[in-house]
Short mmCIF file of C-alpha atoms in Angstrom, two decimals:
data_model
loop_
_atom_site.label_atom_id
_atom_site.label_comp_id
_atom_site.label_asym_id
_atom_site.label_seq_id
_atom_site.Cartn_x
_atom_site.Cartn_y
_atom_site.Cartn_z
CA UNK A 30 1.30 84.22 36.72
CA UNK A 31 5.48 84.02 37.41
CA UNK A 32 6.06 80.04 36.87
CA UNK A 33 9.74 80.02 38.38
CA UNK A 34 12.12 78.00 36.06
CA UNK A 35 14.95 75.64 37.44
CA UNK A 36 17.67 77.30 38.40
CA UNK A 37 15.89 80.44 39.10
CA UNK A 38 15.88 81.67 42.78
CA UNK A 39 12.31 82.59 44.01
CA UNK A 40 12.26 81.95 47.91
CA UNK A 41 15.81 80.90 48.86
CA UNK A 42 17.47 77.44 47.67
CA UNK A 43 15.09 75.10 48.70
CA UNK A 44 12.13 76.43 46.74
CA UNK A 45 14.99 76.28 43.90
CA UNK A 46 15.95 72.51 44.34
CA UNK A 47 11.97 71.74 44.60
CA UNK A 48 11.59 73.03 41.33
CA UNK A 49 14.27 71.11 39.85
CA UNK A 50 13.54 68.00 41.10
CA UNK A 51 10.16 68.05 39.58
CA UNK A 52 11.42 69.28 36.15
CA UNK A 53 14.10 66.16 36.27
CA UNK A 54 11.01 63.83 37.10
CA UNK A 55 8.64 65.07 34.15
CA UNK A 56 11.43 64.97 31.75
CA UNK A 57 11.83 61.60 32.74
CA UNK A 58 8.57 60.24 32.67
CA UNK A 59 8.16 61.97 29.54
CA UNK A 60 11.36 60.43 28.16
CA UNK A 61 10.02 56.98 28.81
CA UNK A 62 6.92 57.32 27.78
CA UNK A 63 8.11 58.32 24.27
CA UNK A 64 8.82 56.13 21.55
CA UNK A 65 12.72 55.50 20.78
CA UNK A 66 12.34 56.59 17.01
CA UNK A 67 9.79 58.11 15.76
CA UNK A 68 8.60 56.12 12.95
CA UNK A 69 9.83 57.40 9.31
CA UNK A 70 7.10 58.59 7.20
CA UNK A 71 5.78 56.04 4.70
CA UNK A 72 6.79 56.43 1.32
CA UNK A 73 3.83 56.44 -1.30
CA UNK A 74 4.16 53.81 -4.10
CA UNK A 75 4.05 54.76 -6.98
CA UNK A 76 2.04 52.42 -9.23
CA UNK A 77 2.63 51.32 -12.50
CA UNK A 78 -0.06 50.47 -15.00
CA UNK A 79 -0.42 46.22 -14.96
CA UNK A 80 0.72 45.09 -18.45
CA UNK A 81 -2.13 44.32 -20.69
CA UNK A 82 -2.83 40.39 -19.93
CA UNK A 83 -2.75 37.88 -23.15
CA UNK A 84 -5.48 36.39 -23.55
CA UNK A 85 -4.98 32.41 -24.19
CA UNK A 86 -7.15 30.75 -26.72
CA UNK A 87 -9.49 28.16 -25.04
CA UNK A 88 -9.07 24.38 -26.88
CA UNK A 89 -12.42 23.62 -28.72
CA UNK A 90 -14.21 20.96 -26.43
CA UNK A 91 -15.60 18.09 -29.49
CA UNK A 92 -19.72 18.18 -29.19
CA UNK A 93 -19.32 15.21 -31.73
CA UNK A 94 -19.61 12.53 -29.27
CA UNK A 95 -17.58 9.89 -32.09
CA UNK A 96 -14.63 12.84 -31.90
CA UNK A 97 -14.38 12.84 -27.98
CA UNK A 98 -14.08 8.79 -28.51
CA UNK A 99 -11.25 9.29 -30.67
CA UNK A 100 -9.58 12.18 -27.90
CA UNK A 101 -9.98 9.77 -25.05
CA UNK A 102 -7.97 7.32 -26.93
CA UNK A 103 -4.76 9.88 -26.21
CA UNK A 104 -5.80 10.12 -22.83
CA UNK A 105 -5.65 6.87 -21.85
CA UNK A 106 -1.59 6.48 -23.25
CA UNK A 107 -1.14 8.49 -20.05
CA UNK A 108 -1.32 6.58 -17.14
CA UNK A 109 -2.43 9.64 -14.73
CA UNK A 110 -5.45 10.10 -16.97
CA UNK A 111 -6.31 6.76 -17.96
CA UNK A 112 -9.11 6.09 -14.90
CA UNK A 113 -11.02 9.10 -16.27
CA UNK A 114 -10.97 8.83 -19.88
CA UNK A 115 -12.01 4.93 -19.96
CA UNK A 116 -14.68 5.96 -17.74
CA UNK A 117 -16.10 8.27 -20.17
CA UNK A 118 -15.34 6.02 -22.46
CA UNK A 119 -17.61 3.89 -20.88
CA UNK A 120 -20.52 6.08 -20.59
CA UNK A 121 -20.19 6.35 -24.48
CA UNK A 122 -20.68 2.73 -24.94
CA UNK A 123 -23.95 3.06 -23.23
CA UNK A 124 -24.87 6.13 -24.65
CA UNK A 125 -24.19 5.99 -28.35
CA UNK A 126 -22.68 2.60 -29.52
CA UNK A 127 -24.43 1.08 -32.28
CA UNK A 128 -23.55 -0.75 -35.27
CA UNK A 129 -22.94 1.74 -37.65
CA UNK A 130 -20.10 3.11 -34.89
CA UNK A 131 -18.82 -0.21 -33.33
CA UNK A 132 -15.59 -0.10 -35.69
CA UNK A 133 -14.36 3.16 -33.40
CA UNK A 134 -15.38 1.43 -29.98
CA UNK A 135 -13.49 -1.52 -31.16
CA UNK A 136 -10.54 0.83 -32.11
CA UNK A 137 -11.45 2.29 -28.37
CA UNK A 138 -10.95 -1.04 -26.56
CA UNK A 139 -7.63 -1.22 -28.62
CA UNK A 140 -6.35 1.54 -27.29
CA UNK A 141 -7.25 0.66 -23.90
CA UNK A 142 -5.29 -2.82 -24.15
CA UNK A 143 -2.10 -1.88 -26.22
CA UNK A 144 -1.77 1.25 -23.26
CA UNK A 145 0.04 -0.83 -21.15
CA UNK A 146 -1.94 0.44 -18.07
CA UNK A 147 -4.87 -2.23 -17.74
CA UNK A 148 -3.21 -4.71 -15.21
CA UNK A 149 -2.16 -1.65 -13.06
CA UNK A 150 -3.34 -0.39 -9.17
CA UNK A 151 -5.78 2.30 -10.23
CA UNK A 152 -6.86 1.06 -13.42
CA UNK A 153 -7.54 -1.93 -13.12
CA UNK A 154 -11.43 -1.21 -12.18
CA UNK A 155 -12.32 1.47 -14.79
CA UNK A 156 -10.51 -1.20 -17.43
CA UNK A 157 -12.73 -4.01 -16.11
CA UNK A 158 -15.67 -1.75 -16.06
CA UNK A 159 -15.08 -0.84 -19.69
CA UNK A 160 -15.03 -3.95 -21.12
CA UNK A 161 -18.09 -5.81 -19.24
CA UNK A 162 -20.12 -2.75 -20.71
CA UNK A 163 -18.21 -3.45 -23.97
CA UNK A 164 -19.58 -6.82 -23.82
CA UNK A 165 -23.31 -6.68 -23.71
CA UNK A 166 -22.61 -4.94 -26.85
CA UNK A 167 -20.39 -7.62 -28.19
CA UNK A 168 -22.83 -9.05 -31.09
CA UNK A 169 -22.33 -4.83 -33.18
CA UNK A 170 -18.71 -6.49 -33.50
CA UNK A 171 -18.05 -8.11 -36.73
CA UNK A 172 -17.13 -11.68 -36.66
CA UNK A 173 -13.56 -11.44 -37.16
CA UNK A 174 -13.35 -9.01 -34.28
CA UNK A 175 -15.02 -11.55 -32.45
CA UNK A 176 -12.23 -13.61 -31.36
CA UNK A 177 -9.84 -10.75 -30.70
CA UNK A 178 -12.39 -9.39 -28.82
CA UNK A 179 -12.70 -12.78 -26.62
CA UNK A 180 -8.79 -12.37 -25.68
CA UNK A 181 -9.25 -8.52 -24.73
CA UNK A 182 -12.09 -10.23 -22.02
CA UNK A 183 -9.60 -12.09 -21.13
CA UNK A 184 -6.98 -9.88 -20.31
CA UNK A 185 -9.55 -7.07 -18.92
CA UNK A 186 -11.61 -9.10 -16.93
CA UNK A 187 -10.75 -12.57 -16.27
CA UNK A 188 -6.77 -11.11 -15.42
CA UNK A 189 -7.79 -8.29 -13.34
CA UNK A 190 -10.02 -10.45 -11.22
CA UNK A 191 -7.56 -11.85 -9.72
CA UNK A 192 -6.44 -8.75 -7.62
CA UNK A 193 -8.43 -9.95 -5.07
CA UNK A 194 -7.49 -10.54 -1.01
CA UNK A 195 -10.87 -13.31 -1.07
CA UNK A 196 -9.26 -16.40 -1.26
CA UNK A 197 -12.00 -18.18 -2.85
CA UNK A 198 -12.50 -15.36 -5.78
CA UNK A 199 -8.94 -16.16 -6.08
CA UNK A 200 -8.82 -19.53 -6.45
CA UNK A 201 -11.96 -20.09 -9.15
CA UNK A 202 -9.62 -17.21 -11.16
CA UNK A 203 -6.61 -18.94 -10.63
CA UNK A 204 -8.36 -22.59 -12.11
CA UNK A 205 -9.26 -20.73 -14.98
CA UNK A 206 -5.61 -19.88 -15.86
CA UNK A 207 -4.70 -23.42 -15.17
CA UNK A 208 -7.26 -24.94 -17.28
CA UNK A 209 -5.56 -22.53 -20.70
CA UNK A 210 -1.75 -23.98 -19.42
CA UNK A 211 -2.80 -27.62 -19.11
CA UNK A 212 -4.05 -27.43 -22.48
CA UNK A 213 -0.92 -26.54 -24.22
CA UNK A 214 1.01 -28.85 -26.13
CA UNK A 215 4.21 -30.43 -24.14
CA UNK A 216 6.23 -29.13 -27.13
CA UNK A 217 9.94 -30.38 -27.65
CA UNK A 218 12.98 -27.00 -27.30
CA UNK A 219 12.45 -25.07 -30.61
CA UNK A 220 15.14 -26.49 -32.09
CA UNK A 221 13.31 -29.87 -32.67
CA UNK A 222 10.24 -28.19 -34.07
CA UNK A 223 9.08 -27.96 -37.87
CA UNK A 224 7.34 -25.02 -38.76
CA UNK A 225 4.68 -27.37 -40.15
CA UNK A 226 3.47 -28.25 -36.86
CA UNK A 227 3.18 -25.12 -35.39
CA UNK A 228 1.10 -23.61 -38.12
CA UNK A 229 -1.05 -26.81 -37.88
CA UNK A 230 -1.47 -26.56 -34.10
CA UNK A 231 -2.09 -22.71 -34.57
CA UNK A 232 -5.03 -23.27 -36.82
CA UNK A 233 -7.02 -26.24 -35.68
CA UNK A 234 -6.96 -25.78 -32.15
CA UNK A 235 -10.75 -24.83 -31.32
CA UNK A 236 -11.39 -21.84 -28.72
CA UNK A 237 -12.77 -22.12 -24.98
CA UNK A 238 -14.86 -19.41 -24.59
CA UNK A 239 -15.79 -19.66 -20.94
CA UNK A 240 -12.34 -18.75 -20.02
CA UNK A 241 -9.53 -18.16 -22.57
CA UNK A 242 -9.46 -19.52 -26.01
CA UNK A 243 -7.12 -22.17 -26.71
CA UNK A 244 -3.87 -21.39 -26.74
CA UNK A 245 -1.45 -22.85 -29.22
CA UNK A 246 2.37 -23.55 -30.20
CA UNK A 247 4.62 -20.94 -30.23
CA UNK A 248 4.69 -19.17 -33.99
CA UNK A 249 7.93 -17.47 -33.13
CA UNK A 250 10.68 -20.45 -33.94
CA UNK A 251 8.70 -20.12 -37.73
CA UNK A 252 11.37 -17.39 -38.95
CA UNK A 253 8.66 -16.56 -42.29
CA UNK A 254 6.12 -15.73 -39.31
CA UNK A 255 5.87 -11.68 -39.07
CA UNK A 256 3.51 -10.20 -36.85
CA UNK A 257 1.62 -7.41 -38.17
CA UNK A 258 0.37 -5.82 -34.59
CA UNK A 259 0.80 -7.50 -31.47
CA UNK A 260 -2.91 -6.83 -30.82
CA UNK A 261 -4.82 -7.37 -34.01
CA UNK A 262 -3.96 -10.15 -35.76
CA UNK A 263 -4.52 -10.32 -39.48
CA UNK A 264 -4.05 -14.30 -39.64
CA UNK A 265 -4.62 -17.57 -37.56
CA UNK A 266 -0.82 -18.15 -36.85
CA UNK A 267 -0.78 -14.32 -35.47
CA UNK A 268 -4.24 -14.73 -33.07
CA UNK A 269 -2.66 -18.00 -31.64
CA UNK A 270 0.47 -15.82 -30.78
CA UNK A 271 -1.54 -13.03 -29.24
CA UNK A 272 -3.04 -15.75 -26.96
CA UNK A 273 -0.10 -17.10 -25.67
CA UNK A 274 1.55 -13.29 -24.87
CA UNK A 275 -2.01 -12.29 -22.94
CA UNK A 276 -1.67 -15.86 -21.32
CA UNK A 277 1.65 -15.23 -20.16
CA UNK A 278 0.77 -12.08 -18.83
CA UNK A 279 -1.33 -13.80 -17.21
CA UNK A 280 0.98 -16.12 -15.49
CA UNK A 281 3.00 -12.65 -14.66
CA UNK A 282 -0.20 -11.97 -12.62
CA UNK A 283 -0.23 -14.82 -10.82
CA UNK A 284 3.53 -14.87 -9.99
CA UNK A 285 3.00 -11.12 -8.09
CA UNK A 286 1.07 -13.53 -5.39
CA UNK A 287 3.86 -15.86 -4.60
CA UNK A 288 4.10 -14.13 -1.20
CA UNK A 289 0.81 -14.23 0.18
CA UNK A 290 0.87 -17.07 2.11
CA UNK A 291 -2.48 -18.67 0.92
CA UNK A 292 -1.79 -18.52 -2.84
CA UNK A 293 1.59 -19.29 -2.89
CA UNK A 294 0.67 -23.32 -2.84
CA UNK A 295 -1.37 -22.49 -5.56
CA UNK A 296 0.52 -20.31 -7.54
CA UNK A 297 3.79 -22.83 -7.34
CA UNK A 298 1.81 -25.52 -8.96
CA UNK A 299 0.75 -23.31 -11.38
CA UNK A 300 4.21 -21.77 -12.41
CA UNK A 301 5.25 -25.89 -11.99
CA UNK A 302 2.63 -26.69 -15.16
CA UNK A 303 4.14 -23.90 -17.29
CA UNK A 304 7.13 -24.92 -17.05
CA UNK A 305 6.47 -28.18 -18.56
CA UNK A 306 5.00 -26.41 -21.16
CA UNK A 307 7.71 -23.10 -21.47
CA UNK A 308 8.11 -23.67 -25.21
CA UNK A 309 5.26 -23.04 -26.21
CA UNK A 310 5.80 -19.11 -25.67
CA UNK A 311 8.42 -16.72 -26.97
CA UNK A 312 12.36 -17.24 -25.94
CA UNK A 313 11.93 -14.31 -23.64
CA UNK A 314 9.30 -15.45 -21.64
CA UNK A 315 10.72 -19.08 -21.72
CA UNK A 316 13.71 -17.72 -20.04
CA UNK A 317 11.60 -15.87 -17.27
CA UNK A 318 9.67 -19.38 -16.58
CA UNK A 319 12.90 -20.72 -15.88
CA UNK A 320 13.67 -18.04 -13.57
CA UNK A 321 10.71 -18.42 -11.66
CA UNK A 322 11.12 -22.01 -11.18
CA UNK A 323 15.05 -21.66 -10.12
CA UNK A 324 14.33 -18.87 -7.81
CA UNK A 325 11.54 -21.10 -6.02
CA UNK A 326 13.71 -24.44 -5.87
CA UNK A 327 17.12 -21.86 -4.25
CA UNK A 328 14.18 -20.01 -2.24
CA UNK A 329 15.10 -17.06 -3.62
CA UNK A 330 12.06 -15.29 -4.53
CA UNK A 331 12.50 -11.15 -4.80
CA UNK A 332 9.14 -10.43 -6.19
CA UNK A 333 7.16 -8.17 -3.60
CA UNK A 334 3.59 -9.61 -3.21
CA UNK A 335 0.78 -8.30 -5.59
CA UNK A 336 -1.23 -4.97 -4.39
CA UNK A 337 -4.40 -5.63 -3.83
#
């Protein structure tokens, strides 16, 4: 069959421009219906054998259950991990504490108070939870970890429980405090005070165990006084010095709520007793008394109100 081409005369010039006008018209639709570019072939990768991977050494997990007592007292140094590790720690106490071992869960509850961390949002439970199992335990202790031990359920328990937003939990906490400040000696500016009647009033004043135990003068204006460790006193004149720091920090608790308008009566009166009795603690903390008491006569309080 003769397919005439354009441009090629068959049957006179109109059978030519029919021709041509549907060449023009496929070419066109054809054009459009195209792609632009016509994709570039893909190029093969070429690959590489993966370097050999090193392997990494796993740590040995302790099976001793004494030796994972002794790791979790790292832990809790580190404030991210100290919620965890005291409550494993605490599942040791109830697991394994007897009193061939209570030496190491004394060393334990050490760690957990010199951390800094116990008074903190976040630990604050896991501490408190620690040290009430500690406590039905309390008799494996020997009896001149007794005392100590007393302060550390002071600062674990009877501190933390006042975090609270119930008013009346608040209050019976807040008492308690009150009760170890009134108690204090109204002591003269450490100038005017021998060193003979602060190691007196260190040693005979007797201990309250329902709350905190007795605290006494202030040991530091006795320049032959050296404390060993802040946390485990080795003498009489060093345990009534530990009282009076964990009391303090105590009164640093209840300073946090001078905000909140239905403890801020309370605390006030509070901060007003200790500052009748400011000498009795360490020149430092003397001088923050002071400050608390100026700030609240020039209304001038800073001090965001305690997390709850």
């Amino acid at each position: 069959v003769n397919i005439p081409q354009p441009g090629r005369r068959v049957h006179g010039g109109n059978m030519d421009r029919l021709f041509d006008r549907f060449y023009r018209k496929g070419q066109k639709q054809l054009a459009q219906t195209a792609p632009a570019h016509a994709p570039a072939p893909k190029k093969q990768k070429i690959e590489e054998p993966a370097a050999p991977v090193a392997k990494t050494e796993k740590k040995a997990v302790p099976t001793d259950p004494l030796e994972a007592l002794r790791k979790l007292q790292s832990y809790v140094e580190v404030e991210k991990k100290f919620p965890k590790a005291v409550a494993l720690m605490k599942d040791l106490v109830s697991q394994i504490m007897n009193e061939g071992n209570a030496d190491d869960f004394f060393q334990a509850a050490h760690a957990i108070i010199r951390s800094g961390h116990i008074h903190k949002e976040g630990c604050r439970k896991p501490c408190t939870d620690f040290f009430k199992e500690l406590s039905t335990k309390r008799e494996l202790f020997k009896n001149e970890q007794q005392e100590v031990f007393e302060l550390w359920i002071f600062a674990a328990i009877t501190n933390n429980e006042l975090y609270t937003d119930d008013t009346y939990i608040f209050h019976k906490v807040l008492n308690k405090l009150s009760s170890a400040v009134d108690i204090l000696p109204n002591l003269p500016p450490p100038s005017n005070l021998s060193s003979e009647t602060v190691i007196n009033d260190a040693t005979n004043t007797p201990s309250s165990p329902s709350s905190m135990p007795a605290a006494t003068a202030d040991t530091v204006s006795d320049s032959s006084v050296s404390t060993v460790s802040p946390f485990l006193p080795t003498n009489p004149i060093e345990l009534a010095r530990l009282r009076l720091d964990f009391l303090f920090d105590f009164l640093v608790s209840a300073h946090s709520f001078i905000r909140v308008p239905w403890a801020k009566t309370a605390v006030n009166t509070l901060l007003g007793t200790a500052y009748l009795k400011r000498f009795n603690f360490r020149p430092e903390q003397t001088s923050q008394i002071d400050k608390w008491i100026s700030d609240i006569k020039n209304k001038t309080i800073t001090k965001p109100a305690a997390e709850i």
